[in-house]
Tab-separated table of C-alpha atoms in Angstrom:
chain	number	residue	atom	x	y	z
D	1418	MET	CA	16.328	-12.675	-9.051
D	1419	GLN	CA	16.037	-9.799	-11.459
D	1420	SER	CA	15.758	-6.383	-9.828
D	1421	THR	CA	12.592	-4.456	-10.533
D	1422	SER	CA	13.521	-1.089	-11.803
D	1423	SER	CA	12.717	1.254	-14.584
D	1424	SER	CA	14.559	4.109	-16.189
D	1425	CYS	CA	11.584	6.360	-15.424
D	1426	ILE	CA	11.605	5.914	-11.600
D	1427	GLU	CA	13.979	6.241	-8.658
D	1428	VAL	CA	13.902	5.919	-4.872
D	1429	GLN	CA	14.134	9.098	-2.793
D	1430	LYS	CA	13.233	10.273	0.701
D	1431	SER	CA	9.458	10.675	0.991
D	1432	SER	CA	7.398	13.126	3.023
D	1433	ILE	CA	4.733	10.405	3.314
D	1434	HIS	CA	6.774	7.583	4.852
D	1435	ASN	CA	10.533	6.961	4.838
D	1436	SER	CA	11.445	6.256	1.218
D	1437	GLY	CA	9.246	6.535	-1.828
D	1438	VAL	CA	9.391	6.023	-5.569
D	1439	PHE	CA	9.536	9.126	-7.757
D	1440	ALA	CA	9.222	9.774	-11.485
D	1441	ARG	CA	12.587	10.499	-13.155
D	1442	SER	CA	10.721	11.642	-16.242
D	1443	ASP	CA	7.136	12.297	-17.283
D	1444	ILE	CA	5.058	9.099	-17.280
D	1445	PRO	CA	1.976	8.946	-19.536
D	1446	LYS	CA	-1.398	7.717	-18.248
D	1447	ARG	CA	-1.891	3.897	-18.376
D	1448	THR	CA	1.877	3.184	-18.512
D	1449	LYS	CA	2.966	-0.058	-16.849
D	1450	ILE	CA	5.594	1.479	-14.609
D	1451	VAL	CA	7.037	-1.388	-12.584
D	1452	GLU	CA	6.147	-4.937	-11.572
D	1453	TYR	CA	5.565	-5.772	-7.886
D	1454	VAL	CA	7.679	-8.881	-7.342
D	1455	GLY	CA	8.771	-11.158	-4.535
D	1456	GLU	CA	8.278	-14.629	-3.140
D	1457	LYS	CA	5.039	-16.366	-4.161
D	1458	ILE	CA	3.473	-17.752	-0.959
D	1459	SER	CA	0.271	-19.556	0.029
D	1460	LYS	CA	-2.556	-17.733	1.824
D	1461	LYS	CA	-1.760	-19.684	4.998
D	1462	GLU	CA	1.894	-18.610	4.898
D	1463	SER	CA	0.842	-15.083	4.038
D	1464	THR	CA	-1.371	-14.872	7.140
D	1465	ARG	CA	1.393	-16.285	9.328
D	1466	ARG	CA	3.969	-13.782	8.049
D	1467	ALA	CA	1.619	-10.796	8.176
D	1468	ASN	CA	0.557	-11.564	11.750
D	1469	ARG	CA	4.190	-11.925	12.836
D	1470	LEU	CA	5.192	-8.670	11.152
D	1471	VAL	CA	2.260	-6.767	12.669
D	1472	ARG	CA	3.168	-8.044	16.161
D	1473	GLU	CA	6.788	-6.954	15.624
D	1474	ALA	CA	5.710	-3.539	14.301
D	1475	ARG	CA	3.562	-2.927	17.374
D	1476	LYS	CA	6.672	-3.414	19.519
D	1477	ASN	CA	8.655	-1.036	17.298
D	1478	PRO	CA	6.311	1.698	15.934
D	1479	GLU	CA	8.962	3.082	13.550
D	1480	GLU	CA	8.547	-0.114	11.555
D	1481	LEU	CA	4.811	0.286	10.934
D	1482	GLY	CA	4.079	-0.182	7.275
D	1483	ALA	CA	6.702	-2.892	6.864
D	1484	VAL	CA	4.282	-5.582	5.660
D	1485	TYR	CA	4.815	-5.990	1.926
D	1486	ILE	CA	2.449	-8.893	1.255
D	1487	PHE	CA	0.287	-8.300	-1.792
D	1488	GLU	CA	-2.730	-10.415	-2.770
D	1489	LEU	CA	-2.150	-12.105	-6.122
D	1490	ASP	CA	-5.279	-14.287	-6.372
D	1491	ASP	CA	-7.525	-16.540	-4.252
D	1492	ASN	CA	-4.698	-18.990	-3.521
D	1493	TRP	CA	-1.469	-17.018	-3.650
D	1494	ASP	CA	0.134	-13.824	-2.437
D	1495	ILE	CA	3.436	-12.116	-3.194
D	1496	ASP	CA	5.741	-11.278	-0.285
D	1497	GLY	CA	7.537	-8.281	-1.733
D	1498	LYS	CA	9.864	-7.752	1.233
D	1499	VAL	CA	12.969	-8.289	-0.853
D	1500	GLU	CA	15.608	-5.692	-1.695
D	1501	TRP	CA	15.223	-6.228	-5.422
D	1502	ASN	CA	11.529	-5.157	-5.343
D	1503	MET	CA	11.593	-1.394	-5.897
D	1504	ALA	CA	7.769	-1.334	-6.096
D	1505	ARG	CA	7.531	-2.193	-2.365
D	1506	LEU	CA	8.602	1.397	-1.640
D	1507	ILE	CA	5.623	2.980	-3.402
D	1508	ASN	CA	3.600	4.648	-0.659
D	1509	HIS	CA	-0.142	4.752	-0.052
D	1510	SER	CA	-2.212	7.840	-0.782
D	1511	CYS	CA	-5.907	8.614	-0.522
D	1512	ASP	CA	-5.394	10.596	-3.762
D	1513	PRO	CA	-3.423	8.123	-5.901
D	1514	ASN	CA	-1.729	8.699	-9.240
D	1515	CYS	CA	-1.228	4.949	-9.757
D	1516	GLU	CA	-3.194	1.749	-9.359
D	1517	THR	CA	-2.332	-1.912	-9.349
D	1518	GLU	CA	-3.359	-4.354	-12.012
D	1519	ILE	CA	-2.943	-8.123	-12.030
D	1520	GLU	CA	-2.304	-9.499	-15.483
D	1521	ASP	CA	-1.133	-13.030	-16.357
D	1522	GLY	CA	-0.088	-13.724	-12.747
D	1523	LYS	CA	1.918	-10.507	-12.461
D	1524	ILE	CA	1.191	-7.431	-10.354
D	1525	TRP	CA	1.818	-4.160	-12.182
D	1526	ILE	CA	1.864	-0.581	-10.983
D	1527	ILE	CA	0.019	1.444	-13.638
D	1528	ALA	CA	-0.223	5.243	-14.038
D	1529	LEU	CA	-3.813	6.387	-13.404
D	1530	ARG	CA	-3.057	9.739	-14.999
D	1531	ASP	CA	-0.108	11.564	-16.500
D	1532	ILE	CA	2.631	11.791	-13.850
D	1533	LYS	CA	5.121	14.643	-13.953
D	1534	GLU	CA	8.883	14.303	-13.479
D	1535	GLY	CA	9.727	14.541	-9.754
D	1536	GLU	CA	6.257	13.490	-8.593
D	1537	GLU	CA	6.004	10.680	-6.029
D	1538	LEU	CA	4.213	7.543	-7.233
D	1539	VAL	CA	1.382	6.544	-4.877
D	1540	TYR	CA	-1.572	4.182	-4.913
D	1541	ASN	CA	-4.387	3.293	-2.521
D	1542	TYR	CA	-3.378	0.104	-0.739
D	1543	GLY	CA	-7.067	-0.784	-0.481
D	1544	TYR	CA	-7.200	-2.268	3.010
D	1545	ASP	CA	-10.563	-3.449	4.316
D	1546	VAL	CA	-12.407	-1.072	6.645
D	1547	GLU	CA	-12.655	-3.887	9.230
D	1548	PHE	CA	-9.034	-3.236	10.200
D	1549	TYR	CA	-9.001	0.547	9.770
D	1550	ALA	CA	-7.720	1.331	13.273
D	1551	GLU	CA	-4.503	-0.591	12.568
D	1552	HIS	CA	-3.695	1.455	9.468
D	1553	ARG	CA	-3.447	5.210	10.093
D	1554	CYS	CA	-2.784	7.233	6.968
D	1555	CYS	CA	-0.250	10.041	6.761
D	1556	CYS	CA	-0.433	10.744	3.031
D	1557	GLY	CA	-1.183	14.434	3.620
D	1558	SER	CA	-3.434	14.776	0.573
D	1559	ASP	CA	-6.500	17.023	0.635
D	1560	ARG	CA	-8.601	13.868	0.174
D	1561	CYS	CA	-7.022	11.984	3.111
D	1562	VAL	CA	-9.561	10.117	5.248
D	1563	GLY	CA	-7.065	9.391	8.033
D	1564	TYR	CA	-6.864	5.644	7.471
D	1565	ILE	CA	-5.621	3.347	4.709
D	1566	VAL	CA	-8.938	1.976	3.474
D	1567	VAL	CA	-10.229	1.133	-0.001
D	1568	GLU	CA	-12.148	4.131	-1.365
D	1569	SER	CA	-15.369	2.146	-1.871
D	1570	GLN	CA	-15.547	1.804	1.953
D	1571	TRP	CA	-14.883	5.455	2.886
D	1572	ASP	CA	-18.539	6.168	3.801
D	1573	GLN	CA	-18.528	3.127	6.080
D	1574	LEU	CA	-15.212	4.322	7.565
D	1575	ARG	CA	-16.628	7.784	8.314
D	1576	THR	CA	-19.578	6.171	10.118
D	1577	LEU	CA	-17.273	3.966	12.202
D	1578	VAL	CA	-14.985	6.878	13.101
D	1579	GLN	CA	-17.979	9.035	14.093
D	1580	LYS	CA	-19.355	6.227	16.317
D	1581	GLU	CA	-15.932	5.876	17.928
D	1582	LYS	CA	-15.786	9.617	18.634
D	1583	ILE	CA	-19.246	9.515	20.242
D	1584	LYS	CA	-18.245	6.514	22.350
D	1585	LEU	CA	-15.062	8.291	23.529
D	1586	LYS	CA	-16.997	11.462	24.332
D	1587	LYS	CA	-19.500	9.499	26.468
D	1588	SER	CA	-16.720	7.732	28.354
D	1589	LYS	CA	-15.181	11.054	29.507
């Protein structure tokens, strides 16, 4: 398989989580930076792999965040847990500078705004609020909501977190 790389990005240690992808040069807004690649798998296989990886990560907390399965369409996903997929190392942030775009069966990481040399590339992974408790966020941005949840569900997340706090307070 062809390695996903680009002359404008490189992998470095990240303050967000382990390794991250950083701009080697300025990247203009709307640039297709890198393709997210890996094994194309069915939804059934995707669920099986994700469940197995989540169970393993719970046993070994340092491995949390090691599920690299990305939804491609209604029938297929991409398992990006392959060494030649540099895009798998792009971290989540509640204040992203990138987004993902699916075009002609390919997943692209696109610059949401101009990105400066040395800046870490980040996008919102967009997890559903239903599973918020399983996905704590450590992006450290001023906009961080504490969990990796799609922005359109942040109000719902705040309500759920507040209810949980009230429930915990009552149980004490």
